[in-house]
Coordinates of C-alpha atoms and ligand atoms in Angstrom, one line a residue:
X1 CA 1.9 -26.7 -15.6
X2 CA 3.7 -23.9 -13.7
X3 CA 5.6 -25.0 -10.6
X4 CA 3.2 -24.0 -7.8
X5 CA 6.1 -23.7 -5.4
X6 CA 8.3 -21.3 -7.3
X7 CA 8.1 -17.6 -7.2
X8 CA 10.2 -14.5 -8.0
X9 CA 10.9 -11.5 -5.9
X10 CA 11.6 -8.2 -7.7
X11 CA 12.8 -4.9 -6.1
X12 CA 11.0 -1.8 -7.3
X13 CA 11.9 0.4 -4.3
X14 CA 14.8 0.0 -1.9
X15 CA 15.3 3.3 -0.2
X16 CA 14.2 4.3 3.3
X17 CA 12.4 7.4 4.5
X18 CA 12.3 9.6 1.3
X19 CA 12.9 9.2 -2.4
X20 CA 16.5 10.0 -3.3
X21 CA 16.7 10.3 -7.1
X22 CA 20.0 11.3 -8.7
X23 CA 23.2 10.1 -10.2
X24 CA 24.7 9.1 -6.8
X25 CA 21.9 6.6 -6.1
X26 CA 21.4 5.3 -9.7
X27 CA 22.6 1.8 -9.1
X28 CA 20.9 0.9 -5.8
X29 CA 17.9 3.1 -6.5
X30 CA 16.1 6.1 -5.1
X31 CA 12.5 4.9 -4.8
X32 CA 11.0 4.1 -1.4
X33 CA 10.1 0.5 -0.5
X34 CA 8.2 -1.8 -2.9
X35 CA 8.9 -5.5 -3.6
X36 CA 6.8 -7.6 -5.9
X37 CA 6.4 -11.4 -5.2
X38 CA 5.0 -13.3 -8.2
X39 CA 4.2 -16.9 -8.2
X40 CA 4.6 -19.0 -11.3
X41 CA 0.8 -19.3 -11.3
X42 CA 0.6 -15.5 -11.8
X43 CA -0.5 -14.5 -8.3
X44 CA 1.0 -11.2 -7.3
X45 CA 1.8 -9.9 -3.8
X46 CA 3.2 -6.4 -3.5
X47 CA 5.1 -5.7 -0.3
X48 CA 4.7 -2.0 0.6
X49 CA 3.7 0.8 -1.6
X50 CA 6.5 3.3 -1.6
X51 CA 7.3 5.3 -4.8
X52 CA 8.6 2.1 -6.4
X53 CA 5.1 0.9 -6.9
X54 CA 4.5 3.6 -9.6
X55 CA 6.8 1.8 -12.2
X56 CA 5.5 -1.6 -11.1
X57 CA 1.9 -0.3 -11.8
X58 CA 2.9 0.8 -15.3
X59 CA 4.4 -2.6 -16.0
X60 CA 1.2 -4.4 -14.8
X61 CA -1.0 -2.1 -16.8
X62 CA 1.1 -2.7 -19.9
X63 CA 0.9 -6.5 -19.3
X64 CA -2.8 -6.9 -18.7
X65 CA -4.9 -3.8 -18.0
X66 CA -8.4 -4.5 -16.9
X67 CA -7.3 -7.9 -15.4
X68 CA -4.7 -6.9 -12.8
X69 CA -5.3 -8.8 -9.6
X70 CA -3.0 -7.7 -6.9
X71 CA -2.6 -8.1 -3.1
X72 CA -0.7 -5.2 -1.5
X73 CA 0.7 -6.0 1.9
X74 CA 1.8 -3.0 4.0
X75 CA 4.3 -3.2 6.8
X76 CA 3.0 0.0 8.3
X77 CA 1.6 3.4 7.2
X78 CA 4.7 5.6 7.5
X79 CA 4.8 7.8 4.3
X80 CA 7.7 6.0 2.7
X81 CA 5.7 2.8 2.7
X82 CA 2.4 4.2 1.3
X83 CA 3.3 7.3 -0.7
X84 CA 3.3 5.5 -4.1
X85 CA -0.3 4.2 -3.7
X86 CA -2.1 7.3 -5.2
X87 CA 0.0 6.8 -8.3
X88 CA -0.6 3.0 -8.8
X89 CA -2.0 3.0 -12.3
X90 CA -4.1 -0.2 -12.0
X91 CA -6.4 1.8 -9.6
X92 CA -7.6 3.8 -12.5
X93 CA -9.1 1.1 -14.8
X94 CA -12.3 -0.9 -14.3
X95 CA -11.8 -4.6 -14.1
X96 CA -8.6 -4.5 -12.0
X97 CA -8.9 -5.8 -8.5
X98 CA -6.6 -4.7 -5.7
X99 CA -6.7 -5.8 -2.1
X100 CA -4.7 -3.7 0.4
X101 CA -3.7 -5.5 3.6
X102 CA -2.0 -3.9 6.7
X103 CA -2.3 -3.0 10.4
X104 CA -4.3 -0.2 11.9
X105 CA -2.5 2.5 13.9
X106 CA -3.8 2.8 17.4
X107 CA -7.5 3.4 17.0
X108 CA -7.2 4.6 13.4
X109 CA -8.2 2.0 10.9
X110 CA -6.1 1.2 7.9
X111 CA -8.9 2.4 5.6
X112 CA -9.0 5.8 7.4
X113 CA -5.3 6.2 7.0
X114 CA -5.5 5.4 3.2
X115 CA -8.4 7.9 2.9
X116 CA -6.5 10.6 4.6
X117 CA -3.6 10.2 2.2
X118 CA -6.0 10.9 -0.7
X119 CA -8.1 13.6 1.1
X120 CA -8.9 16.5 -1.3
X121 CA -6.8 18.8 0.8
X122 CA -3.7 16.9 -0.2
X123 CA -4.5 14.9 -3.3
X124 CA -7.0 15.5 -6.2
X125 CA -8.5 12.0 -6.5
X126 CA -10.2 10.5 -3.4
X127 CA -10.1 6.8 -2.6
X128 CA -13.8 6.4 -3.5
X129 CA -13.2 7.6 -7.1
X130 CA -10.9 4.8 -8.1
X131 CA -12.2 2.7 -11.0
X132 CA -10.7 -0.6 -9.9
X133 CA -12.3 -2.8 -7.3
X134 CA -10.5 -2.0 -4.1
X135 CA -10.8 -3.9 -0.8
X136 CA -9.0 -3.0 2.4
X137 CA -8.2 -5.8 4.7
X138 CA -6.9 -4.9 8.2
X139 CA -4.5 -7.5 9.6
X140 CA -3.3 -8.3 13.2
X141 CA -0.2 -10.1 14.3
X142 CA -0.7 -13.9 13.7
X143 CA -1.4 -16.0 10.7
X144 CA -3.7 -15.6 7.7
X145 CA -4.0 -16.7 4.1
X146 CA -3.5 -14.3 1.2
X147 CA -3.8 -15.6 -2.3
X148 CA -1.3 -18.4 -2.9
X149 CA 0.6 -17.7 0.4
X150 CA 0.3 -18.5 4.0
X151 CA 1.4 -15.3 5.9
X152 CA 2.7 -15.1 9.4
X153 CA 2.8 -11.5 10.8
X154 CA 4.9 -10.4 13.7
X155 CA 5.0 -7.0 15.4
X156 CA 8.4 -5.3 14.9
X157 CA 10.4 -2.8 17.0
X158 CA 9.5 0.4 15.3
X159 CA 7.4 3.4 16.2
X160 CA 3.6 2.7 15.6
X161 CA 2.3 -0.7 14.7
X162 CA 4.7 -2.2 12.2
X163 CA 4.5 -5.8 11.0
X164 CA 7.1 -8.1 9.6
X165 CA 5.8 -10.9 7.3
X166 CA 6.9 -14.4 6.6
X167 CA 5.4 -15.8 3.4
X168 CA 5.2 -19.5 2.5
X169 CA 3.5 -20.8 -0.6
X170 CA 0.4 -22.8 0.4
X171 CA 1.6 -25.5 -2.1
X172 CA 4.8 -25.7 -0.1
X173 CA 8.3 -24.6 -1.1
X174 CA 10.7 -21.9 -0.2
X175 CA 9.7 -19.3 2.4
X176 CA 10.7 -15.6 2.6
X177 CA 10.5 -12.9 5.2
X178 CA 10.0 -9.2 4.6
X179 CA 11.2 -7.2 7.7
X180 CA 11.7 -3.6 7.2
X181 CA 11.7 -0.8 9.7
X182 CA 12.9 -2.8 12.7
X183 CA 15.3 -2.0 15.4
X184 CA 17.3 -5.1 16.4
X185 CA 19.5 -3.2 18.9
X186 CA 18.6 -2.2 22.4
X187 CA 17.3 1.3 21.7
X188 CA 13.7 2.6 21.8
X189 CA 10.7 1.6 23.7
X190 CA 8.2 -0.6 21.8
X191 CA 5.2 -2.7 22.7
X192 CA 6.8 -6.0 21.6
X193 CA 7.1 -7.8 24.9
X194 CA 10.0 -9.3 26.9
X195 CA 10.6 -12.4 24.7
X196 CA 10.6 -10.5 21.4
X197 CA 14.3 -11.3 20.5
X198 CA 13.7 -15.0 20.9
X199 CA 10.3 -14.9 19.2
X200 CA 11.8 -13.0 16.3
X201 CA 14.5 -15.7 15.6
X202 CA 11.8 -18.4 15.8
X203 CA 9.7 -16.3 13.3
X204 CA 12.6 -16.2 10.8
X205 CA 13.9 -19.8 11.4
X206 CA 15.1 -21.3 8.2
X207 CA 13.7 -18.9 5.7
X208 CA 15.3 -19.1 2.3
X209 CA 15.2 -15.3 1.8
X210 CA 15.2 -12.5 4.4
X211 CA 14.8 -8.9 3.3
X212 CA 15.8 -6.8 6.4
X213 CA 16.2 -3.2 7.3
X214 CA 19.9 -2.4 7.3
X215 CA 19.7 1.4 7.2
X216 CA 22.7 2.3 9.3
X217 CA 26.4 1.8 9.8
X218 CA 27.3 1.1 13.5
X219 CA 28.7 4.7 13.7
X220 CA 25.4 6.1 12.5
X221 CA 23.4 4.0 14.8
X222 CA 25.0 5.7 17.8
X223 CA 23.0 8.9 17.1
X224 CA 19.8 7.1 15.9
X225 CA 18.9 4.7 18.7
X226 CA 15.2 4.6 19.2
X227 CA 14.5 5.5 15.5
X228 CA 13.4 2.0 14.8
X229 CA 16.1 0.8 12.4
X230 CA 19.1 -1.5 12.3
X231 CA 22.7 -1.7 11.1
X232 CA 23.9 -4.1 8.5
X233 CA 25.9 -5.9 11.2
X234 CA 22.8 -6.6 13.2
X235 CA 21.0 -7.9 10.1
X236 CA 23.8 -10.3 9.3
X237 CA 24.0 -11.5 12.8
X238 CA 20.2 -12.3 13.1
X239 CA 20.2 -13.9 9.7
X240 CA 23.0 -16.2 10.7
X241 CA 21.4 -17.0 14.0
X242 CA 18.0 -17.8 12.4
X243 CA 19.5 -20.1 9.7
X244 CA 18.5 -17.8 6.8
X245 CA 20.0 -18.8 3.5
X246 CA 20.0 -15.5 1.6
X247 CA 19.9 -12.0 3.2
X248 CA 19.0 -8.8 1.3
X249 CA 20.0 -5.5 3.0
X250 CA 17.1 -3.1 2.6
X251 CA 15.7 0.3 3.4
X252 CA 18.9 2.2 2.5
X253 CA 19.6 5.4 4.4
X254 CA 18.8 8.4 2.1
X255 CA 22.3 9.8 2.7
X256 CA 24.0 6.7 1.4
X257 CA 25.1 7.0 -2.2
X258 CA 26.0 3.9 -4.3
X259 CA 29.6 3.9 -3.1
X260 CA 28.6 3.9 0.6
X261 CA 26.3 1.0 0.0
X262 CA 29.1 -0.9 -1.8
X263 CA 31.2 -0.4 1.2
X264 CA 28.7 -1.6 3.8
X265 CA 27.8 -4.6 1.6
X266 CA 31.5 -5.5 1.5
X267 CA 31.7 -5.3 5.3
X268 CA 28.5 -7.3 5.7
X269 CA 29.9 -10.1 3.4
X270 CA 33.2 -10.0 5.3
X271 CA 31.2 -10.4 8.6
X272 CA 29.2 -13.3 7.1
X273 CA 32.4 -15.1 5.9
X274 CA 34.2 -14.5 9.2
X275 CA 32.3 -17.4 10.7
X276 CA 29.2 -18.2 12.7
X277 CA 27.2 -17.6 9.6
X278 CA 25.0 -20.8 10.0
X279 CA 23.4 -21.5 6.7
X280 CA 23.9 -17.9 5.4
X281 CA 25.2 -18.4 1.9
X282 CA 24.7 -15.0 0.3
X283 CA 24.4 -11.4 1.4
X284 CA 23.1 -8.8 -1.1
X285 CA 22.1 -5.2 -1.0
X286 CA 18.7 -4.4 -2.5
X287 CA 19.0 -2.8 -5.9
X288 CA 16.1 -1.4 -7.9
X289 CA 15.4 -3.9 -10.7
X290 CA 17.0 -6.8 -8.9
X291 CA 15.1 -10.1 -9.4
X292 CA 15.6 -13.2 -7.3
X293 CA 14.1 -16.6 -8.0
X294 CA 13.1 -18.9 -5.1
Ligands
ZN301 ZN1 10.5 3.2 6.3
ZN302 ZN1 8.7 3.4 9.4

């Protein structure tokens, strides 16, 4: 019997904003956000559908084509989080079943957004022509059940409607949070309410793993306030405050080569060691191919 509480988290895309292939990003990766969560029972949740989802799709097809069953949970519909979808190979074989979950944007439904991305003007295969069984499930902030997980969705500080997700196996066991494209600092004007900072810490309280936007250095943030992203320092501070055990710095700035990410990771670890870290035992930088077990 598989352990119903255990699952793995694999990083297929770690980069923010735009793919950055090349020798300078080979270690941390150049694909845009995509993280696979797989339970021991075989349930699969895919967090975001950036370009990293292409290679994940190939792996899934290689493993069990015609019987792929996947839940894709989108944080929001900015390009870097959906641009891999048209190249997700399981869409193109009958028998596969994919459910795409995510928020609407203003009055535009999630399904309309996905259709636009595959409109004949910009892509040769329309959404209706996929062979797999596709369902689109719009979500609102709050709680819902998705496969083997109970999901709590919270609105983030980012342009448009962007949701952060906390996932807990229904069978019990370790919880994780996926929070990308989120401005922890004071910049920007977002519809998140006056108590957001407190609500956010409550939302994260005690998670075993937090994947958080850490796009900028403090110097870079100065010219990017209101862009909807955070620094690694802010990510470490909120992880410590919320009693997170493991933090993964995510959504790397396209201009950051591997050396720059090494440097900011070293500073983040120094900050975590320097005290006030709460339960925070480990800080990592998301790396394509990295697999964590919870
Ligand atoms: Zn993004
Ligand atoms: Zn975004």
